[in-house]
PDB file of C-alpha atoms and ligand atoms in Angstrom:
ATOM      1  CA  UNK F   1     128.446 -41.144 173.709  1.00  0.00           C
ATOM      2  CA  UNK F   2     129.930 -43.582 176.487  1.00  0.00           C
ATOM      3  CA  UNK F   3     131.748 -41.673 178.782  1.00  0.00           C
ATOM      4  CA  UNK F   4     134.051 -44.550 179.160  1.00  0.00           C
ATOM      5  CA  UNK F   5     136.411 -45.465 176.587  1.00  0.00           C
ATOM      6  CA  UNK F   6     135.196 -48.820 174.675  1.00  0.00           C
ATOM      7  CA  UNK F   7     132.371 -49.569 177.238  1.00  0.00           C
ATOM      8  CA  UNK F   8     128.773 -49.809 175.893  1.00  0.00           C
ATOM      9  CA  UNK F   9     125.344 -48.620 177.483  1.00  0.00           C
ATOM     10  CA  UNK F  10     122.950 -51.220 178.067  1.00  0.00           C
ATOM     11  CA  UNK F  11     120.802 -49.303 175.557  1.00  0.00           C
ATOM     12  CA  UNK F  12     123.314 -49.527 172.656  1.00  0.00           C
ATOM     13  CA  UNK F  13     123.823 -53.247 173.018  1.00  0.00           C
ATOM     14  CA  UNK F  14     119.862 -53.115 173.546  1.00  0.00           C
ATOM     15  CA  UNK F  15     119.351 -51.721 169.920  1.00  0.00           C
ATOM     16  CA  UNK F  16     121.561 -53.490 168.802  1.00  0.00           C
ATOM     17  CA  UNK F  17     120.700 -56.679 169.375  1.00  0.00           C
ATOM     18  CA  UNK F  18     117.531 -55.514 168.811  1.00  0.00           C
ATOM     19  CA  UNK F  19     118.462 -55.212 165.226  1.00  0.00           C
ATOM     20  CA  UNK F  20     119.760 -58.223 165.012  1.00  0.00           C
ATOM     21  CA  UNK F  21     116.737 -60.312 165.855  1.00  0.00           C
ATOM     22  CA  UNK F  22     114.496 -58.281 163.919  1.00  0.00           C
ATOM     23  CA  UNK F  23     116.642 -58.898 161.269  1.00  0.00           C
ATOM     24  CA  UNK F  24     117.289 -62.598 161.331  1.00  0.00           C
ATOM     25  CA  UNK F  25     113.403 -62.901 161.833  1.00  0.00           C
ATOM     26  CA  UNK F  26     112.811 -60.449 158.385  1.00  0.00           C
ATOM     27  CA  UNK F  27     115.256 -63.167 156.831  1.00  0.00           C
ATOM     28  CA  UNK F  28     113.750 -66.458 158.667  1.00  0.00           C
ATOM     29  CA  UNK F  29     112.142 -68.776 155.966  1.00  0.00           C
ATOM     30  CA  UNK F  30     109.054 -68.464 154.905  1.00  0.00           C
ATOM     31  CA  UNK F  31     109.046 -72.986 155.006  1.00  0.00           C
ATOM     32  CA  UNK F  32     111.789 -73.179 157.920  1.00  0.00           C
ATOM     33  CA  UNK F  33     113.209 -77.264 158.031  1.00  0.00           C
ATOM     34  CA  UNK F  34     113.415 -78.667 161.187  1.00  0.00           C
ATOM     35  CA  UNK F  35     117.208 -78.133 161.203  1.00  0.00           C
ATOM     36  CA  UNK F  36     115.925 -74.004 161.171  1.00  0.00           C
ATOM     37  CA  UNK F  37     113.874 -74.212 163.397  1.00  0.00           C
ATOM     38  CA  UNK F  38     115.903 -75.863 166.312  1.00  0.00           C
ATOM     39  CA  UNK F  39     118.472 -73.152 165.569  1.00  0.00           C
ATOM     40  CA  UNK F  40     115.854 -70.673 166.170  1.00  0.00           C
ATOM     41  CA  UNK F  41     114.913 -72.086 169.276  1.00  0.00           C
ATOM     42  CA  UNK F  42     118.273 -72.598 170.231  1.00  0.00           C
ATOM     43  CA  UNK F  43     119.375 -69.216 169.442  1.00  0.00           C
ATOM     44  CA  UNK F  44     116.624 -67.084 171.777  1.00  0.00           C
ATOM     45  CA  UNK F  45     117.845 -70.011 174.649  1.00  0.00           C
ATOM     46  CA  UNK F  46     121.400 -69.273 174.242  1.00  0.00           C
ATOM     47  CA  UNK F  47     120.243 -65.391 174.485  1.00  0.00           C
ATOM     48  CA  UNK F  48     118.814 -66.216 177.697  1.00  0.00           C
ATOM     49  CA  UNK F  49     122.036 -67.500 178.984  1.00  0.00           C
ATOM     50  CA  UNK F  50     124.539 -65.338 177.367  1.00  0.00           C
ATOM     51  CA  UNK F  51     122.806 -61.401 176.706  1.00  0.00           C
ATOM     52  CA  UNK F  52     125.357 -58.823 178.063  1.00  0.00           C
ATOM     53  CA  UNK F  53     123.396 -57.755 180.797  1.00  0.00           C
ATOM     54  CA  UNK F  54     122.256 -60.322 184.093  1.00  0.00           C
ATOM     55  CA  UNK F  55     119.549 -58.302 184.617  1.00  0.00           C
ATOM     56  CA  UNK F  56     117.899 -58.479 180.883  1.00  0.00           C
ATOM     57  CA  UNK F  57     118.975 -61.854 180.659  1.00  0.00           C
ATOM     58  CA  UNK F  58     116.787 -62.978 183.813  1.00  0.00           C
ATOM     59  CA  UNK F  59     114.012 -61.363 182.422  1.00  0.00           C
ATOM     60  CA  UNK F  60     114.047 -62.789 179.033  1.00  0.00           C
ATOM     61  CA  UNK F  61     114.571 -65.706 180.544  1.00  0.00           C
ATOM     62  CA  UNK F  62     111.393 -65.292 182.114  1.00  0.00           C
ATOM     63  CA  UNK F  63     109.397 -64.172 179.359  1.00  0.00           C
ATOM     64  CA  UNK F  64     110.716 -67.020 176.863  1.00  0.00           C
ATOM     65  CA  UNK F  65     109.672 -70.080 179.708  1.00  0.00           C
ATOM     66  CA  UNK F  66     106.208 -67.881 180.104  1.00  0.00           C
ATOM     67  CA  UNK F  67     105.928 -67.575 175.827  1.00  0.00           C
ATOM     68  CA  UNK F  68     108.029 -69.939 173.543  1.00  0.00           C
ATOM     69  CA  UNK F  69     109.309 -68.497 170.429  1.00  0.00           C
ATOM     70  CA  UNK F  70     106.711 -69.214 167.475  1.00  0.00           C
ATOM     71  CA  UNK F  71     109.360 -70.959 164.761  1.00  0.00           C
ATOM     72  CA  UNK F  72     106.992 -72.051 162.174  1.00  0.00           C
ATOM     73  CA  UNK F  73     106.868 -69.833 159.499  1.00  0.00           C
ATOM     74  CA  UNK F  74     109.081 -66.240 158.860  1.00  0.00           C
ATOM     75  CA  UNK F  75     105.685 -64.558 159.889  1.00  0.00           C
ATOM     76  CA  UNK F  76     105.157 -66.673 163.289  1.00  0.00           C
ATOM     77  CA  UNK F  77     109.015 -65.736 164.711  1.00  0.00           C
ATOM     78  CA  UNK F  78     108.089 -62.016 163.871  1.00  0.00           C
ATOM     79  CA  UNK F  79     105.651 -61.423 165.346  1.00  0.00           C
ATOM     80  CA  UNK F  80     106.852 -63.892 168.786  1.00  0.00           C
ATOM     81  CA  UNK F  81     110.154 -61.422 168.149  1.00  0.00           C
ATOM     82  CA  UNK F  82     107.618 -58.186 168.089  1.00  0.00           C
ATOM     83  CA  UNK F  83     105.472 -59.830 171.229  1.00  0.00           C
ATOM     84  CA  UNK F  84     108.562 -60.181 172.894  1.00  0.00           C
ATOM     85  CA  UNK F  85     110.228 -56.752 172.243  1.00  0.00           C
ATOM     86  CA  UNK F  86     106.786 -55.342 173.199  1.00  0.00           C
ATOM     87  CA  UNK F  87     106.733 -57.539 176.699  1.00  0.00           C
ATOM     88  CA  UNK F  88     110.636 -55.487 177.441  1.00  0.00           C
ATOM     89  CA  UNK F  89     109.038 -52.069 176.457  1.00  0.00           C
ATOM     90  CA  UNK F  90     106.332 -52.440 178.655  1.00  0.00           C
ATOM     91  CA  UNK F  91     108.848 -53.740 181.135  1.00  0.00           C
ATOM     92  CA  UNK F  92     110.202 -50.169 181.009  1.00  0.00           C
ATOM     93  CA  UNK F  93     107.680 -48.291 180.668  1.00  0.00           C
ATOM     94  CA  UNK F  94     108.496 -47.397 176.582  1.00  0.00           C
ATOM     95  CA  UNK F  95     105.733 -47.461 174.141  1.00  0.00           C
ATOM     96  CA  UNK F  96     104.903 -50.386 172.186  1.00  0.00           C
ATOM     97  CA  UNK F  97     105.202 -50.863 168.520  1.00  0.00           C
ATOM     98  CA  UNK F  98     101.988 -52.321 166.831  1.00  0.00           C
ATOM     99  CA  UNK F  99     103.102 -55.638 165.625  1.00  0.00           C
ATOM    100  CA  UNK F 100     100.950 -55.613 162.450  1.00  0.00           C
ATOM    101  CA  UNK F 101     103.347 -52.981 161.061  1.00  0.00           C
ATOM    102  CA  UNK F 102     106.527 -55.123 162.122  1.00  0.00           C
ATOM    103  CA  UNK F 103     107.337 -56.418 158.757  1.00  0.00           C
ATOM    104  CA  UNK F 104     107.417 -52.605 157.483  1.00  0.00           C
ATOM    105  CA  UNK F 105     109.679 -51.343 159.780  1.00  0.00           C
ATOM    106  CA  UNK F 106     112.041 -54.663 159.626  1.00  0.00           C
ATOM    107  CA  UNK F 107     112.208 -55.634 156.344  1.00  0.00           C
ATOM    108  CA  UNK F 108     115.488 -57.681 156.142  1.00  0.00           C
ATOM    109  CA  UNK F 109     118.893 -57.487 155.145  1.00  0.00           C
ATOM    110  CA  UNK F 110     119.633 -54.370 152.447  1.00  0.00           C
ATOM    111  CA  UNK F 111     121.103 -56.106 149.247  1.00  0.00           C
ATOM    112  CA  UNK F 112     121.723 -55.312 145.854  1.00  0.00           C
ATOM    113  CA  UNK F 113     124.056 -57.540 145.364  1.00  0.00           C
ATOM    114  CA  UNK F 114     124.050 -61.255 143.458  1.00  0.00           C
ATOM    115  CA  UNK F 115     126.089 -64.175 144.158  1.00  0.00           C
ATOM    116  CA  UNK F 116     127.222 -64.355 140.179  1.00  0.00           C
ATOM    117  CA  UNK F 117     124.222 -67.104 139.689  1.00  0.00           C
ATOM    118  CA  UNK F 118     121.747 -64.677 139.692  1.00  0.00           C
ATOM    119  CA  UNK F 119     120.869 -65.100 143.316  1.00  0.00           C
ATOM    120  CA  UNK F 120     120.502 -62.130 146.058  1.00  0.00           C
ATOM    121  CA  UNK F 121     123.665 -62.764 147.793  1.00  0.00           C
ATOM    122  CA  UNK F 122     121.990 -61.562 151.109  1.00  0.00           C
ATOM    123  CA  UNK F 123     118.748 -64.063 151.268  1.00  0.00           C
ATOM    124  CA  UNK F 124     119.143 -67.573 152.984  1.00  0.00           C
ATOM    125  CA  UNK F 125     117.135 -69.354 150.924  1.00  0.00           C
TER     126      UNK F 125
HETATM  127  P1  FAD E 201     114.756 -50.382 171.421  1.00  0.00           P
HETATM  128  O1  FAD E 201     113.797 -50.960 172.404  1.00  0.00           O
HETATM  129  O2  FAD E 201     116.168 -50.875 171.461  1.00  0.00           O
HETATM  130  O3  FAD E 201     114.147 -50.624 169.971  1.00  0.00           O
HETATM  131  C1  FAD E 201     114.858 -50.277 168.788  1.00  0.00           C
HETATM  132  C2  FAD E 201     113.853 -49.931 167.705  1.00  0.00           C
HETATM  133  O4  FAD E 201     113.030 -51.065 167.455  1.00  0.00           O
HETATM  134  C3  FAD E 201     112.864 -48.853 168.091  1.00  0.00           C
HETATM  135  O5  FAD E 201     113.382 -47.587 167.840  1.00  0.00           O
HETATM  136  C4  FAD E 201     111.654 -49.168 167.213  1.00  0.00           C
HETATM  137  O6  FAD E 201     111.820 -48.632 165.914  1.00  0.00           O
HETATM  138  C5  FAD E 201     111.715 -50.660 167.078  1.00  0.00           C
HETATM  139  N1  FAD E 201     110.776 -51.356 167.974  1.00  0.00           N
HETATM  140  C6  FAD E 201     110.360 -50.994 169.218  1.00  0.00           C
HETATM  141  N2  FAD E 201     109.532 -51.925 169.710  1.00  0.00           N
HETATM  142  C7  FAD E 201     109.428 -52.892 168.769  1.00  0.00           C
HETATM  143  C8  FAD E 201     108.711 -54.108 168.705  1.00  0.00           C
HETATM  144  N3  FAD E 201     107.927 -54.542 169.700  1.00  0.00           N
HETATM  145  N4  FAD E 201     108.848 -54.855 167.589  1.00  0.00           N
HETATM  146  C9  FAD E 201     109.624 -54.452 166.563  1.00  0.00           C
HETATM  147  N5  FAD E 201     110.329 -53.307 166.568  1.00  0.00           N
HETATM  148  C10 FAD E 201     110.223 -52.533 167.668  1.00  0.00           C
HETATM  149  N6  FAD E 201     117.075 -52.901 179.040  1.00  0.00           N
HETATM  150  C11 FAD E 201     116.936 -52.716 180.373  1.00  0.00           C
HETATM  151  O7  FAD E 201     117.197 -51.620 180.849  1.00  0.00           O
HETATM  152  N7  FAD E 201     116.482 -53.727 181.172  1.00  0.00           N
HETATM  153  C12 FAD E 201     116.180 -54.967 180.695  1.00  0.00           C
HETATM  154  O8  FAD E 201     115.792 -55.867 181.448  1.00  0.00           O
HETATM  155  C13 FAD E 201     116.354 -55.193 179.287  1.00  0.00           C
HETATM  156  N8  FAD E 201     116.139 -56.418 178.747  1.00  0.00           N
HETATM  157  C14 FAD E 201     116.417 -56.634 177.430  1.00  0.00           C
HETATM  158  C15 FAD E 201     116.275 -57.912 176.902  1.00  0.00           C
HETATM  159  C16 FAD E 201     116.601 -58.176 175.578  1.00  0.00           C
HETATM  160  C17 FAD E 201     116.480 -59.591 175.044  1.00  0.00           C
HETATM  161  C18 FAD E 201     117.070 -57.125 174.745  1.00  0.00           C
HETATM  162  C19 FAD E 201     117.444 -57.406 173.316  1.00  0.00           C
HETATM  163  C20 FAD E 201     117.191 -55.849 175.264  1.00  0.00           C
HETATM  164  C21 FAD E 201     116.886 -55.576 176.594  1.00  0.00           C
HETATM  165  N9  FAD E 201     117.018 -54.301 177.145  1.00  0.00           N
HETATM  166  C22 FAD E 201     116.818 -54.108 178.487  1.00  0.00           C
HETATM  167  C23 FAD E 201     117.343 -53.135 176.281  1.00  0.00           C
HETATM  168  C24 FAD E 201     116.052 -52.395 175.852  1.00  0.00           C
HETATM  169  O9  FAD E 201     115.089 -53.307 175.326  1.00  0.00           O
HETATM  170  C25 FAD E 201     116.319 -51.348 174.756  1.00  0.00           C
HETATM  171  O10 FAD E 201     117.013 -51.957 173.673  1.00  0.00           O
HETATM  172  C26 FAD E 201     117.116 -50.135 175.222  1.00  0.00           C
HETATM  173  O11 FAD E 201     116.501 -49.561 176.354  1.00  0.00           O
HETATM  174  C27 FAD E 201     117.198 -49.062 174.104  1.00  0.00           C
HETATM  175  O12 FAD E 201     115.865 -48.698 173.779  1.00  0.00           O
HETATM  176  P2  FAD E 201     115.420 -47.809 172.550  1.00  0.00           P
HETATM  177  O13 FAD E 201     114.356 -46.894 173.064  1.00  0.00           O
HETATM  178  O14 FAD E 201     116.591 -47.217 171.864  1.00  0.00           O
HETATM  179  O15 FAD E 201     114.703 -48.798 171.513  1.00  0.00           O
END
């Protein structure tokens, strides 16, 4: 619905993104290594620096010095990821999700598909 050809709203790349870490945080192991959880951490930093948007960026920024991302456990970055999602809603005066539903309403990558061992071809572990 942009009005101008190939530009995107600051709420589509919101959403999507969104999705994205919601995602990767449905998919996070359940044991991360250490090697996992520096990328985590690395990732969300990198977000601060590169997100789409100065503004948002700024404020994550902001919010990640002021609350770490929790990278100890699949469960742990969910909920940081829900926290922080939660912390941009408020932000902007949307509602907030109830974080004890978080892991029903992101639930991972849809797959049906195995890698020819027998493995789900979608799962990182
Ligand atoms: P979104 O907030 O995009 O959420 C998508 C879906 O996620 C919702 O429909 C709901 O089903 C689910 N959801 C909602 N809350 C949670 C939660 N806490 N945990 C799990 N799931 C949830 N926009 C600005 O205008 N200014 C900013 O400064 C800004 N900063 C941002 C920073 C980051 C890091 C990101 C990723 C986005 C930022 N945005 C910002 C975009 C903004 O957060 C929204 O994505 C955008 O406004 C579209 O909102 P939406 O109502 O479609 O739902």
């Amino acid at each position: 619905s942009a009005s101008s050809a190939g530009v995107v709203s600051r709420e589509e790349v919101g959403r999507a993104t969104w999705t994205f870490l919601h995602t990767l945080a449905a998919q996070y192991p359940e044991h991360p290594s250490r090697q996992q959880q520096r990328d985590a951490k690395n990732l969300v930093d990198i977000l601060t620096r590169v997100y789409p948007c100065g503004e948002c960026a700024r404020h994550f920024k902001e919010l990640v010095r002021q609350s770490p991302p929790a990278v100890g456990s699949r469960r742990d970055f969910s909920l940081w990821m829900c926290e922080a999602h939660n912390t941009v809603n408020r932000r902007l005066g949307k509602p907030t999700f109830n974080c004890a539903l978080v892991e029903s309403r992101w639930a991972g990558l849809e797959c049906e598909d195995e890698d020819g061992q027998g493995h789900n071809a979608c799962s990182l572990e």
